[in-house]
Amino acid sequence: MLNQSGQVMNFKTDINYRKQSLLKLLNCVQLHEQEIIKALYDDFKKPAFEAVISETAYILTELNHTIKNINKWAKPQLVLPSLLNFPSTDYIYKEPYGKVLIIAPWNYPYQLALCPLIAAVAAGNEVVVKPSELTPNTSKIVAKIINETFDENHVKCVEGGIEIAQQLLAQRWDYIFFTGSVAVGKIVAKAAAENLTPVTLELGGKNPCIIDETANIKLAAKRIVWGKFLNAGQTCIAPDYLLVSNKIKAAFIESLKKEITAAYGENPEKSTDFARIINGKNWKRLALMIKDENVIFGGQINETDFYIAPTLINEPALDSMIMKDEIFGPILPVLSFENEADLVSIISRYEKPLSLYVFSNNSAFAKKIIQNYSFGGGCINDTVVYFSNKRLPFGGVGHSGIGAYHGKLSFDTFTHRKAVVKKANWLDIPIRYAPYKGKINILKKILKWLS
Ligand code: NAD
């Protein structure tokens, strides 16, 4: 890219170049929006509304926000100097890490490839994006958008499966941003450790959703049904299992059933608003999960297009398949609790989850839950929506991930903050220099005065 004087611009040092690239990307994604929506439908019948709300519109917002703020985020930040260094001016310089690898999953295959890409470009990095092989139509459109927008020395898309990911991970990177399962997250962390490469790991987990006896039953059921069955339950921050107070459990289950029917009709298989399971392997995994369980709603399956109905399971055993790992599908176990000790004994069986939700009109109870459990992020009286606030960090803790992004935090993720003290020469306080004899008491007095 050339500037107005015909000079070659450099994405590492030239903020304007990065801004121009992002504007080009904005233009390109707007141009291809319908193709993206179609690709998502072709990959797993993702409803157009869900494609817009959770993928294309999200990327447009993130792009516009980044373009608007890039100058502010990228410029050196002046900080108050330390009096110990007097006289000086102190800065944080924003330096791109260098070569960045982004590996994306299949469940939000467009958004989870593009969102880190926007930030990595804004921060001035050279980027390679590897989309998921399980959503080939979306992978193709992501590659097309990248090829049309960027010079290949700046951003490249490498399509392919596990083997390609392994080849990429064997190379040396300055930053790796991975979104996917805990198991593969560990593989990525090991590969990154070889070169002490910093990582962001956006992983998953078993997200509890607690409903106490004071909750607004109808509204809670509606919000849970939406957050759970969106994307056919293949959402990392979907509620994984419910913990409902014994006192309202029967009424709550009736409300859940009503809300599922209100959203997807008597036969959700015919609904155009309900997605499919990504492939046969995951379909079989989910079908097996419900086989011997107490299905109280749904339970219908159809292998021809990998359909699994929105399904409620009553009180599965804690050592059952469904309560072992993240479900990642449209199956919702409903467990009950009598008291807070029951909650602890169930939730603490699992690693720290990516999300936790609590529905309650008792603020003290909700606050206690939020404080007592460690989790990536969550909501009181809703599910999933915390994701959409770019001022909130999005990321896990413990096994659900390392690092967080969205909005400015995404820019910071791909930026090394370089500390620089610019010392003035008009004064040079001699106390720090050897010989030190007789100076220690003066030093202590100064430190006491400064503290
Ligand atoms: P996955 O870990 O199987 O695959 C993710 C990516 O890693 C893909 O691009 C894939 O090609 C690559 N990959 C797979 N096996 C690999 C290996 N052995 N070595 C190197 N690379 C490999 O995950 P998935 O099935 O695509 O996505 C589902 C998981 O992702 C769920 O656990 C979900 O919770 C999690 N997830 C997390 C977030 C988040 O933001 N925290 C978002 C979406 C999904």
CSV table of C-alpha atoms and ligand atoms in Angstrom, one decimal:
chain,number,residue,atom,x,y,z
A,1,MET,CA,0.0,0.0,0.0
A,2,LEU,CA,1.3,3.5,-0.9
A,3,ASN,CA,0.7,6.7,1.0
A,4,GLN,CA,-0.3,10.0,-0.6
A,5,SER,CA,3.3,10.8,-1.5
A,6,GLY,CA,3.7,7.5,-3.2
A,7,GLN,CA,5.9,6.0,-0.4
A,8,VAL,CA,5.4,2.4,0.6
A,9,MET,CA,3.6,2.1,3.9
A,10,ASN,CA,4.4,-0.5,6.5
A,11,PHE,CA,1.7,-2.2,8.6
A,12,LYS,CA,4.2,-2.7,11.5
A,13,THR,CA,4.8,1.0,12.0
A,14,ASP,CA,2.1,2.9,10.1
A,15,ILE,CA,-1.2,3.2,11.9
A,16,ASN,CA,-2.8,4.7,8.8
A,17,TYR,CA,-1.9,1.6,6.8
A,18,ARG,CA,-3.6,-0.6,9.4
A,19,LYS,CA,-6.6,1.7,9.4
A,20,GLN,CA,-6.8,1.5,5.6
A,21,SER,CA,-6.6,-2.3,5.7
A,22,LEU,CA,-9.5,-2.4,8.2
A,23,LEU,CA,-11.6,-0.1,6.1
A,24,LYS,CA,-10.9,-2.4,3.1
A,25,LEU,CA,-11.9,-5.3,5.3
A,26,LEU,CA,-15.1,-3.5,6.3
A,27,ASN,CA,-16.0,-2.9,2.7
A,28,CYS,CA,-15.3,-6.5,1.8
A,29,VAL,CA,-17.3,-8.1,4.6
A,30,GLN,CA,-20.3,-5.9,3.8
A,31,LEU,CA,-20.0,-6.8,0.1
A,32,HIS,CA,-20.0,-10.6,1.0
A,33,GLU,CA,-22.5,-10.6,3.8
A,34,GLN,CA,-25.1,-12.7,2.0
A,35,GLU,CA,-22.5,-15.2,1.0
A,36,ILE,CA,-21.4,-15.5,4.6
A,37,ILE,CA,-24.9,-16.1,5.8
A,38,LYS,CA,-25.4,-18.7,3.0
A,39,ALA,CA,-22.2,-20.5,3.9
A,40,LEU,CA,-23.2,-20.7,7.5
A,41,TYR,CA,-26.5,-22.2,6.5
A,42,ASP,CA,-24.8,-24.7,4.1
A,43,ASP,CA,-22.5,-25.7,6.9
A,44,PHE,CA,-25.0,-26.5,9.6
A,45,LYS,CA,-28.3,-24.8,8.7
A,46,LYS,CA,-27.6,-21.9,10.9
A,47,PRO,CA,-30.7,-19.6,10.8
A,48,ALA,CA,-30.0,-16.3,9.0
A,49,PHE,CA,-31.2,-14.3,12.1
A,50,GLU,CA,-28.6,-16.1,14.3
A,51,ALA,CA,-25.9,-15.6,11.6
A,52,VAL,CA,-26.5,-11.9,11.6
A,53,ILE,CA,-26.9,-11.4,15.4
A,54,SER,CA,-24.0,-13.7,16.4
A,55,GLU,CA,-21.6,-13.4,13.4
A,56,THR,CA,-21.9,-10.7,10.8
A,57,ALA,CA,-23.4,-7.9,12.8
A,58,TYR,CA,-20.9,-8.6,15.6
A,59,ILE,CA,-18.0,-8.3,13.2
A,60,LEU,CA,-19.3,-5.1,11.8
A,61,THR,CA,-19.6,-3.5,15.2
A,62,GLU,CA,-16.1,-4.7,16.2
A,63,LEU,CA,-14.6,-3.4,13.0
A,64,ASN,CA,-16.3,0.0,13.3
A,65,HIS,CA,-15.3,0.3,16.9
A,66,THR,CA,-11.6,-0.6,16.1
A,67,ILE,CA,-11.4,1.8,13.1
A,68,LYS,CA,-12.8,4.6,15.3
A,69,ASN,CA,-10.4,4.0,18.1
A,70,ILE,CA,-7.2,2.7,16.5
A,71,ASN,CA,-5.3,6.0,16.7
A,72,LYS,CA,-6.1,6.4,20.3
A,73,TRP,CA,-5.2,2.8,21.2
A,74,ALA,CA,-2.0,2.7,19.2
A,75,LYS,CA,-0.4,5.9,20.2
A,76,PRO,CA,2.3,5.9,22.9
A,77,GLN,CA,0.7,6.4,26.3
A,78,LEU,CA,2.2,9.0,28.6
A,79,VAL,CA,2.2,7.8,32.2
A,80,LEU,CA,3.2,9.7,35.4
A,81,PRO,CA,6.9,9.4,36.0
A,82,SER,CA,8.4,8.0,39.2
A,83,LEU,CA,10.0,10.7,41.4
A,84,LEU,CA,12.9,8.3,41.8
A,85,ASN,CA,13.8,8.9,38.2
A,86,PHE,CA,13.3,12.7,38.3
A,87,PRO,CA,13.5,14.4,35.9
A,88,SER,CA,12.0,12.1,33.2
A,89,THR,CA,9.0,11.5,30.9
A,90,ASP,CA,7.6,7.9,30.9
A,91,TYR,CA,5.8,6.2,28.1
A,92,ILE,CA,4.2,2.9,27.2
A,93,TYR,CA,4.9,2.2,23.5
A,94,LYS,CA,2.5,-0.1,21.7
A,95,GLU,CA,4.5,-2.6,19.8
A,96,PRO,CA,3.0,-5.4,17.6
A,97,TYR,CA,4.1,-8.9,18.7
A,98,GLY,CA,5.1,-9.8,15.2
A,99,LYS,CA,3.9,-13.0,13.6
A,100,VAL,CA,0.6,-14.1,14.9
A,101,LEU,CA,-1.3,-17.4,14.4
A,102,ILE,CA,-5.1,-17.5,14.9
A,103,ILE,CA,-6.8,-21.0,15.0
A,104,ALA,CA,-10.6,-20.9,14.9
A,105,PRO,CA,-13.3,-23.4,15.8
A,106,TRP,CA,-16.4,-24.4,13.8
A,107,ASN,CA,-19.3,-23.3,16.0
A,108,TYR,CA,-19.1,-19.5,15.3
A,109,PRO,CA,-16.7,-20.1,12.4
A,110,TYR,CA,-16.8,-16.6,10.8
A,111,GLN,CA,-16.9,-14.4,13.9
A,112,LEU,CA,-14.3,-16.4,15.9
A,113,ALA,CA,-11.8,-16.2,13.0
A,114,LEU,CA,-12.5,-12.5,12.1
A,115,CYS,CA,-12.8,-11.0,15.6
A,116,PRO,CA,-9.2,-11.8,16.6
A,117,LEU,CA,-8.0,-11.0,13.1
A,118,ILE,CA,-9.3,-7.4,13.3
A,119,ALA,CA,-7.4,-6.8,16.5
A,120,ALA,CA,-4.2,-8.5,15.4
A,121,VAL,CA,-4.2,-6.3,12.3
A,122,ALA,CA,-5.1,-3.1,14.3
A,123,ALA,CA,-2.1,-3.9,16.5
A,124,GLY,CA,0.2,-4.1,13.5
A,125,ASN,CA,0.9,-7.8,13.3
A,126,GLU,CA,1.6,-10.2,10.4
A,127,VAL,CA,-1.2,-12.8,10.7
A,128,VAL,CA,-2.0,-16.3,9.6
A,129,VAL,CA,-5.6,-17.5,10.2
A,130,LYS,CA,-6.6,-21.1,10.2
A,131,PRO,CA,-10.4,-21.6,10.1
A,132,SER,CA,-12.0,-24.8,11.1
A,133,GLU,CA,-12.2,-27.6,8.5
A,134,LEU,CA,-15.6,-28.7,9.8
A,135,THR,CA,-17.3,-25.7,8.3
A,136,PRO,CA,-15.8,-25.8,4.8
A,137,ASN,CA,-18.2,-23.3,3.2
A,138,THR,CA,-17.5,-20.7,5.8
A,139,SER,CA,-13.7,-21.5,5.7
A,140,LYS,CA,-13.8,-20.8,1.9
A,141,ILE,CA,-15.5,-17.4,2.4
A,142,VAL,CA,-13.2,-16.4,5.2
A,143,ALA,CA,-10.2,-17.2,2.9
A,144,LYS,CA,-11.8,-15.3,0.0
A,145,ILE,CA,-12.4,-12.2,2.2
A,146,ILE,CA,-8.8,-12.4,3.5
A,147,ASN,CA,-7.3,-12.8,0.0
A,148,GLU,CA,-9.4,-10.0,-1.4
A,149,THR,CA,-8.5,-7.6,1.4
A,150,PHE,CA,-4.9,-8.2,2.4
A,151,ASP,CA,-1.5,-8.5,0.8
A,152,GLU,CA,-0.3,-12.1,1.5
A,153,ASN,CA,2.8,-10.8,3.3
A,154,HIS,CA,0.5,-9.2,5.8
A,155,VAL,CA,-2.4,-11.6,6.3
A,156,LYS,CA,-2.8,-15.1,5.0
A,157,CYS,CA,-5.6,-17.7,5.4
A,158,VAL,CA,-4.4,-21.3,5.6
A,159,GLU,CA,-7.3,-23.7,5.2
A,160,GLY,CA,-7.2,-27.3,6.4
A,161,GLY,CA,-7.6,-29.7,9.2
A,162,ILE,CA,-5.7,-31.1,12.1
A,163,GLU,CA,-2.6,-31.9,10.1
A,164,ILE,CA,-2.3,-28.3,8.8
A,165,ALA,CA,-2.9,-27.0,12.3
A,166,GLN,CA,-0.1,-29.2,13.6
A,167,GLN,CA,2.3,-28.0,10.8
A,168,LEU,CA,1.5,-24.4,11.7
A,169,LEU,CA,2.0,-25.1,15.4
A,170,ALA,CA,5.4,-26.5,14.7
A,171,GLN,CA,6.5,-23.1,13.4
A,172,ARG,CA,7.7,-20.3,15.5
A,173,TRP,CA,5.2,-17.6,16.3
A,174,ASP,CA,5.3,-14.4,18.4
A,175,TYR,CA,1.7,-14.9,19.6
A,176,ILE,CA,-0.9,-17.7,19.2
A,177,PHE,CA,-4.6,-17.1,19.6
A,178,PHE,CA,-6.6,-20.3,19.9
A,179,THR,CA,-10.3,-20.9,20.2
A,180,GLY,CA,-11.5,-24.4,20.7
A,181,SER,CA,-11.7,-27.4,23.0
A,182,VAL,CA,-9.8,-27.8,26.3
A,183,ALA,CA,-8.0,-30.9,24.9
A,184,VAL,CA,-6.6,-29.1,21.8
A,185,GLY,CA,-5.9,-26.1,24.0
A,186,LYS,CA,-3.4,-28.2,25.9
A,187,ILE,CA,-1.7,-29.2,22.6
A,188,VAL,CA,-1.5,-25.6,21.6
A,189,ALA,CA,-0.1,-24.6,25.0
A,190,LYS,CA,2.6,-27.3,24.7
A,191,ALA,CA,3.6,-26.2,21.2
A,192,ALA,CA,3.7,-22.6,22.3
A,193,ALA,CA,5.9,-23.5,25.3
A,194,GLU,CA,8.6,-24.7,22.9
A,195,ASN,CA,9.4,-21.1,21.9
A,196,LEU,CA,7.9,-19.4,25.0
A,197,THR,CA,5.3,-18.0,22.7
A,198,PRO,CA,2.5,-16.1,24.6
A,199,VAL,CA,-1.0,-17.5,24.0
A,200,THR,CA,-4.6,-16.7,24.4
A,201,LEU,CA,-6.7,-19.9,24.9
A,202,GLU,CA,-10.4,-19.4,24.5
A,203,LEU,CA,-11.8,-22.8,25.6
A,204,GLY,CA,-14.9,-24.4,27.0
A,205,GLY,CA,-16.3,-26.1,30.1
A,206,LYS,CA,-19.5,-27.1,31.9
A,207,ASN,CA,-21.5,-23.9,32.5
A,208,PRO,CA,-23.9,-24.1,35.4
A,209,CYS,CA,-27.2,-22.2,35.4
A,210,ILE,CA,-28.8,-21.7,38.8
A,211,ILE,CA,-32.4,-20.9,39.3
A,212,ASP,CA,-33.6,-20.2,42.8
A,213,GLU,CA,-37.1,-20.1,44.2
A,214,THR,CA,-37.4,-16.3,43.9
A,215,ALA,CA,-36.6,-16.3,40.1
A,216,ASN,CA,-39.1,-15.0,37.6
A,217,ILE,CA,-40.0,-18.4,36.2
A,218,LYS,CA,-41.5,-17.5,32.8
A,219,LEU,CA,-38.8,-15.0,31.9
A,220,ALA,CA,-36.0,-17.2,33.2
A,221,ALA,CA,-37.2,-20.1,31.1
A,222,LYS,CA,-37.5,-17.9,28.0
A,223,ARG,CA,-34.0,-16.6,28.4
A,224,ILE,CA,-32.5,-20.0,29.2
A,225,VAL,CA,-34.2,-21.6,26.2
A,226,TRP,CA,-32.9,-18.9,23.9
A,227,GLY,CA,-29.3,-19.1,25.2
A,228,LYS,CA,-29.2,-22.9,25.3
A,229,PHE,CA,-30.8,-23.7,21.9
A,230,LEU,CA,-29.2,-20.9,19.9
A,231,ASN,CA,-26.9,-22.5,17.4
A,232,ALA,CA,-28.5,-25.8,18.4
A,233,GLY,CA,-26.7,-25.6,21.8
A,234,GLN,CA,-23.2,-25.5,20.1
A,235,THR,CA,-22.2,-22.4,22.0
A,236,CYS,CA,-19.2,-22.3,24.3
A,237,ILE,CA,-21.1,-20.0,26.7
A,238,ALA,CA,-24.5,-21.8,26.6
A,239,PRO,CA,-25.9,-23.0,29.9
A,240,ASP,CA,-24.7,-26.6,30.1
A,241,TYR,CA,-26.9,-27.8,32.9
A,242,LEU,CA,-29.6,-26.3,35.2
A,243,LEU,CA,-29.7,-26.4,38.9
A,244,VAL,CA,-33.2,-25.5,39.9
A,245,SER,CA,-34.5,-25.0,43.4
A,246,ASN,CA,-36.7,-28.0,44.5
A,247,LYS,CA,-39.4,-25.6,45.5
A,248,ILE,CA,-40.1,-24.5,41.9
A,249,LYS,CA,-38.7,-27.3,39.8
A,250,ALA,CA,-42.0,-28.8,38.5
A,251,ALA,CA,-43.3,-25.3,37.5
A,252,PHE,CA,-40.0,-24.4,35.9
A,253,ILE,CA,-39.9,-27.6,33.8
A,254,GLU,CA,-43.4,-26.8,32.5
A,255,SER,CA,-42.2,-23.3,31.6
A,256,LEU,CA,-39.2,-24.6,29.8
A,257,LYS,CA,-41.4,-26.9,27.7
A,258,LYS,CA,-43.8,-24.0,26.8
A,259,GLU,CA,-40.9,-21.7,25.8
A,260,ILE,CA,-39.3,-24.4,23.6
A,261,THR,CA,-42.6,-24.9,21.8
A,262,ALA,CA,-43.2,-21.2,21.5
A,263,ALA,CA,-39.7,-20.7,19.9
A,264,TYR,CA,-39.5,-23.7,17.6
A,265,GLY,CA,-43.1,-25.0,17.2
A,266,GLU,CA,-44.5,-28.5,17.9
A,267,ASN,CA,-41.9,-30.0,15.6
A,268,PRO,CA,-38.6,-28.2,15.9
A,269,GLU,CA,-37.2,-30.3,13.0
A,270,LYS,CA,-39.4,-28.3,10.7
A,271,SER,CA,-38.4,-24.9,12.2
A,272,THR,CA,-36.2,-22.7,10.1
A,273,ASP,CA,-34.9,-21.2,13.3
A,274,PHE,CA,-33.2,-24.3,14.6
A,275,ALA,CA,-29.7,-25.3,13.5
A,276,ARG,CA,-28.2,-28.8,13.0
A,277,ILE,CA,-25.4,-30.6,14.7
A,278,ILE,CA,-22.1,-30.0,12.9
A,279,ASN,CA,-21.3,-33.5,11.8
A,280,GLY,CA,-22.0,-37.3,12.2
A,281,LYS,CA,-19.3,-37.7,14.9
A,282,ASN,CA,-20.8,-35.0,17.2
A,283,TRP,CA,-24.4,-36.2,16.3
A,284,LYS,CA,-23.5,-39.7,17.5
A,285,ARG,CA,-21.8,-38.4,20.6
A,286,LEU,CA,-25.0,-36.5,21.5
A,287,ALA,CA,-27.4,-39.2,20.5
A,288,LEU,CA,-25.6,-41.6,22.8
A,289,MET,CA,-25.8,-39.1,25.7
A,290,ILE,CA,-29.6,-39.2,25.7
A,291,LYS,CA,-30.0,-42.9,25.0
A,292,ASP,CA,-30.5,-44.2,28.5
A,293,GLU,CA,-31.6,-41.0,30.2
A,294,ASN,CA,-34.9,-39.8,31.6
A,295,VAL,CA,-36.0,-37.6,28.6
A,296,ILE,CA,-38.9,-35.4,29.8
A,297,PHE,CA,-39.1,-33.3,26.6
A,298,GLY,CA,-37.8,-33.7,23.0
A,299,GLY,CA,-35.4,-36.6,22.5
A,300,GLN,CA,-36.1,-37.0,18.8
A,301,ILE,CA,-33.1,-37.6,16.5
A,302,ASN,CA,-32.6,-37.9,12.8
A,303,GLU,CA,-29.2,-38.9,11.4
A,304,THR,CA,-29.9,-37.9,7.8
A,305,ASP,CA,-29.3,-34.2,8.5
A,306,PHE,CA,-27.8,-34.5,12.0
A,307,TYR,CA,-30.9,-33.3,13.8
A,308,ILE,CA,-31.3,-33.5,17.6
A,309,ALA,CA,-34.5,-32.0,19.1
A,310,PRO,CA,-34.3,-29.5,21.9
A,311,THR,CA,-34.2,-32.0,24.8
A,312,LEU,CA,-34.7,-31.9,28.5
A,313,ILE,CA,-33.3,-34.6,30.7
A,314,ASN,CA,-34.5,-35.0,34.3
A,315,GLU,CA,-32.0,-35.6,37.1
A,316,PRO,CA,-29.2,-37.4,35.2
A,317,ALA,CA,-26.7,-39.3,37.5
A,318,LEU,CA,-23.6,-37.2,38.2
A,319,ASP,CA,-21.4,-39.9,36.8
A,320,SER,CA,-23.5,-40.3,33.6
A,321,MET,CA,-22.0,-39.4,30.2
A,322,ILE,CA,-24.1,-36.2,30.0
A,323,MET,CA,-22.7,-34.9,33.3
A,324,LYS,CA,-19.1,-35.8,32.5
A,325,ASP,CA,-18.0,-33.3,29.8
A,326,GLU,CA,-19.3,-30.2,28.1
A,327,ILE,CA,-22.4,-31.2,26.2
A,328,PHE,CA,-22.1,-28.8,23.3
A,329,GLY,CA,-25.5,-29.6,21.8
A,330,PRO,CA,-29.3,-29.0,22.4
A,331,ILE,CA,-29.6,-31.2,25.4
A,332,LEU,CA,-30.3,-29.7,28.8
A,333,PRO,CA,-30.0,-31.6,32.0
A,334,VAL,CA,-32.3,-30.4,34.8
A,335,LEU,CA,-31.0,-31.1,38.3
A,336,SER,CA,-32.5,-29.8,41.5
A,337,PHE,CA,-31.0,-28.4,44.7
A,338,GLU,CA,-32.3,-28.1,48.2
A,339,ASN,CA,-29.6,-25.8,49.7
A,340,GLU,CA,-26.3,-24.1,48.9
A,341,ALA,CA,-24.3,-27.1,50.0
A,342,ASP,CA,-25.9,-29.0,47.1
A,343,LEU,CA,-24.8,-26.3,44.7
A,344,VAL,CA,-21.2,-26.5,46.0
A,345,SER,CA,-21.1,-30.3,45.8
A,346,ILE,CA,-22.2,-30.3,42.1
A,347,ILE,CA,-20.5,-27.2,40.7
A,348,SER,CA,-17.2,-27.9,42.4
A,349,ARG,CA,-17.0,-31.4,40.7
A,350,TYR,CA,-15.9,-29.6,37.5
A,351,GLU,CA,-13.1,-27.4,36.4
A,352,LYS,CA,-13.8,-23.6,36.5
A,353,PRO,CA,-16.4,-23.0,33.8
A,354,LEU,CA,-16.3,-20.4,31.0
A,355,SER,CA,-19.7,-19.0,32.1
A,356,LEU,CA,-22.1,-19.2,35.1
A,357,TYR,CA,-25.7,-17.9,35.2
A,358,VAL,CA,-27.9,-17.3,38.2
A,359,PHE,CA,-31.6,-16.4,38.0
A,360,SER,CA,-32.9,-14.9,41.2
A,361,ASN,CA,-34.8,-11.9,42.6
A,362,ASN,CA,-32.8,-12.2,45.8
A,363,SER,CA,-29.8,-9.9,45.1
A,364,ALA,CA,-27.9,-11.1,48.1
A,365,PHE,CA,-28.1,-14.7,46.9
A,366,ALA,CA,-27.1,-13.8,43.3
A,367,LYS,CA,-24.2,-11.7,44.6
A,368,LYS,CA,-23.0,-14.6,46.8
A,369,ILE,CA,-23.1,-17.0,43.9
A,370,ILE,CA,-21.1,-14.6,41.7
A,371,GLN,CA,-18.5,-14.1,44.5
A,372,ASN,CA,-18.3,-17.8,45.6
A,373,TYR,CA,-17.5,-19.4,42.3
A,374,SER,CA,-14.7,-18.7,39.8
A,375,PHE,CA,-15.8,-18.6,36.2
A,376,GLY,CA,-14.9,-16.7,33.0
A,377,GLY,CA,-18.0,-14.4,32.8
A,378,GLY,CA,-21.7,-14.6,33.2
A,379,CYS,CA,-25.0,-13.0,33.9
A,380,ILE,CA,-27.6,-12.5,36.6
A,381,ASN,CA,-31.1,-13.1,35.3
A,382,ASP,CA,-29.9,-13.8,31.7
A,383,THR,CA,-27.7,-16.1,29.6
A,384,VAL,CA,-25.0,-15.5,27.0
A,385,VAL,CA,-25.6,-11.8,26.5
A,386,TYR,CA,-22.5,-10.6,28.5
A,387,PHE,CA,-20.7,-11.6,25.3
A,388,SER,CA,-22.1,-8.6,23.4
A,389,ASN,CA,-20.6,-5.8,25.6
A,390,LYS,CA,-17.2,-4.9,24.1
A,391,ARG,CA,-16.4,-3.2,27.3
A,392,LEU,CA,-16.4,-6.5,29.2
A,393,PRO,CA,-13.5,-8.9,29.0
A,394,PHE,CA,-14.4,-12.2,27.3
A,395,GLY,CA,-12.4,-15.2,28.3
A,396,GLY,CA,-12.1,-18.2,30.6
A,397,VAL,CA,-10.2,-19.0,33.8
A,398,GLY,CA,-8.4,-22.1,34.8
A,399,HIS,CA,-9.3,-24.9,32.3
A,400,SER,CA,-11.8,-22.7,30.5
A,401,GLY,CA,-9.0,-20.5,29.1
A,402,ILE,CA,-6.2,-18.1,29.4
A,403,GLY,CA,-6.6,-14.4,28.5
A,404,ALA,CA,-9.6,-12.3,27.5
A,405,TYR,CA,-10.5,-10.1,24.5
A,406,HIS,CA,-13.2,-7.9,22.8
A,407,GLY,CA,-13.1,-4.2,22.2
A,408,LYS,CA,-9.9,-2.5,23.3
A,409,LEU,CA,-8.8,-5.6,25.2
A,410,SER,CA,-8.5,-7.4,21.8
A,411,PHE,CA,-6.1,-4.7,20.7
A,412,ASP,CA,-4.1,-5.0,23.9
A,413,THR,CA,-4.0,-8.8,23.5
A,414,PHE,CA,-2.0,-8.5,20.3
A,415,THR,CA,0.2,-5.7,21.6
A,416,HIS,CA,3.4,-5.8,23.6
A,417,ARG,CA,3.5,-2.8,25.9
A,418,LYS,CA,7.0,-1.5,25.9
A,419,ALA,CA,8.0,0.6,28.9
A,420,VAL,CA,10.3,3.5,28.2
A,421,VAL,CA,11.8,6.2,30.5
A,422,LYS,CA,13.1,9.3,28.7
A,423,LYS,CA,15.6,10.8,31.1
A,424,ALA,CA,16.4,14.5,31.0
A,425,ASN,CA,20.0,15.6,31.0
A,426,TRP,CA,19.7,18.9,32.8
A,427,LEU,CA,19.9,17.3,36.2
A,428,ASP,CA,21.7,14.2,37.5
A,429,ILE,CA,21.0,13.4,41.1
A,430,PRO,CA,24.2,11.7,42.3
A,431,ILE,CA,22.9,9.5,45.2
A,432,ARG,CA,22.5,6.3,43.2
A,433,TYR,CA,26.1,6.1,42.0
A,434,ALA,CA,28.9,4.3,43.9
A,435,PRO,CA,30.7,4.8,46.1
A,436,TYR,CA,27.7,4.3,48.4
A,437,LYS,CA,29.5,5.2,51.7
A,438,GLY,CA,27.3,7.4,53.9
A,439,LYS,CA,24.4,7.4,51.5
A,440,ILE,CA,22.2,4.7,52.9
A,441,ASN,CA,20.5,6.8,55.5
A,442,ILE,CA,19.8,9.6,53.0
A,443,LEU,CA,18.3,6.9,50.6
A,444,LYS,CA,16.1,5.6,53.4
A,445,LYS,CA,14.8,9.1,54.2
A,446,ILE,CA,14.1,9.8,50.5
A,447,LEU,CA,12.2,6.5,50.1
A,448,LYS,CA,10.2,7.2,53.3
A,449,TRP,CA,9.4,10.6,52.0
A,450,LEU,CA,8.3,9.2,48.6
A,451,SER,CA,6.2,6.4,50.0
B,1,NAD,P1,-11.4,-28.2,18.4
B,1,NAD,O1,-10.4,-27.9,19.6
B,1,NAD,O2,-11.6,-29.6,18.0
B,1,NAD,O3,-10.8,-27.4,17.1
B,1,NAD,C1,-10.5,-26.1,17.1
B,1,NAD,C2,-9.4,-25.8,16.0
B,1,NAD,O4,-8.3,-26.6,16.4
B,1,NAD,C3,-9.8,-26.2,14.6
B,1,NAD,O5,-9.4,-25.2,13.7
B,1,NAD,C4,-9.1,-27.5,14.4
B,1,NAD,O6,-8.7,-27.7,13.1
B,1,NAD,C5,-7.9,-27.4,15.3
B,1,NAD,N1,-7.4,-28.7,15.8
B,1,NAD,C6,-8.2,-29.8,16.1
B,1,NAD,N2,-7.5,-30.8,16.6
B,1,NAD,C7,-6.2,-30.3,16.6
B,1,NAD,C8,-4.9,-30.9,17.0
B,1,NAD,N3,-4.9,-32.2,17.5
B,1,NAD,N4,-3.8,-30.2,16.9
B,1,NAD,C9,-3.9,-28.9,16.4
B,1,NAD,N5,-5.0,-28.3,16.0
B,1,NAD,C10,-6.2,-29.0,16.1
B,1,NAD,O7,-12.7,-27.4,18.8
B,1,NAD,P2,-14.0,-27.3,18.0
B,1,NAD,O8,-14.7,-28.6,18.0
B,1,NAD,O9,-13.8,-26.7,16.7
B,1,NAD,O10,-14.9,-26.3,18.9
B,1,NAD,C11,-15.6,-26.7,20.0
B,1,NAD,C12,-14.9,-26.3,21.3
B,1,NAD,O11,-14.5,-25.0,21.3
B,1,NAD,C13,-15.8,-26.4,22.5
B,1,NAD,O12,-15.1,-27.0,23.6
B,1,NAD,C14,-16.2,-25.0,22.8
B,1,NAD,O13,-16.5,-24.7,24.2
B,1,NAD,C15,-14.9,-24.3,22.5
B,1,NAD,N6,-15.2,-22.9,22.1
B,1,NAD,C16,-14.7,-21.9,22.9
B,1,NAD,C17,-15.0,-20.6,22.6
B,1,NAD,C18,-14.5,-19.5,23.5
B,1,NAD,O14,-14.6,-18.3,23.0
B,1,NAD,N7,-14.1,-19.7,24.7
B,1,NAD,C19,-15.7,-20.3,21.5
B,1,NAD,C20,-16.1,-21.3,20.7
B,1,NAD,C21,-15.8,-22.6,21.0
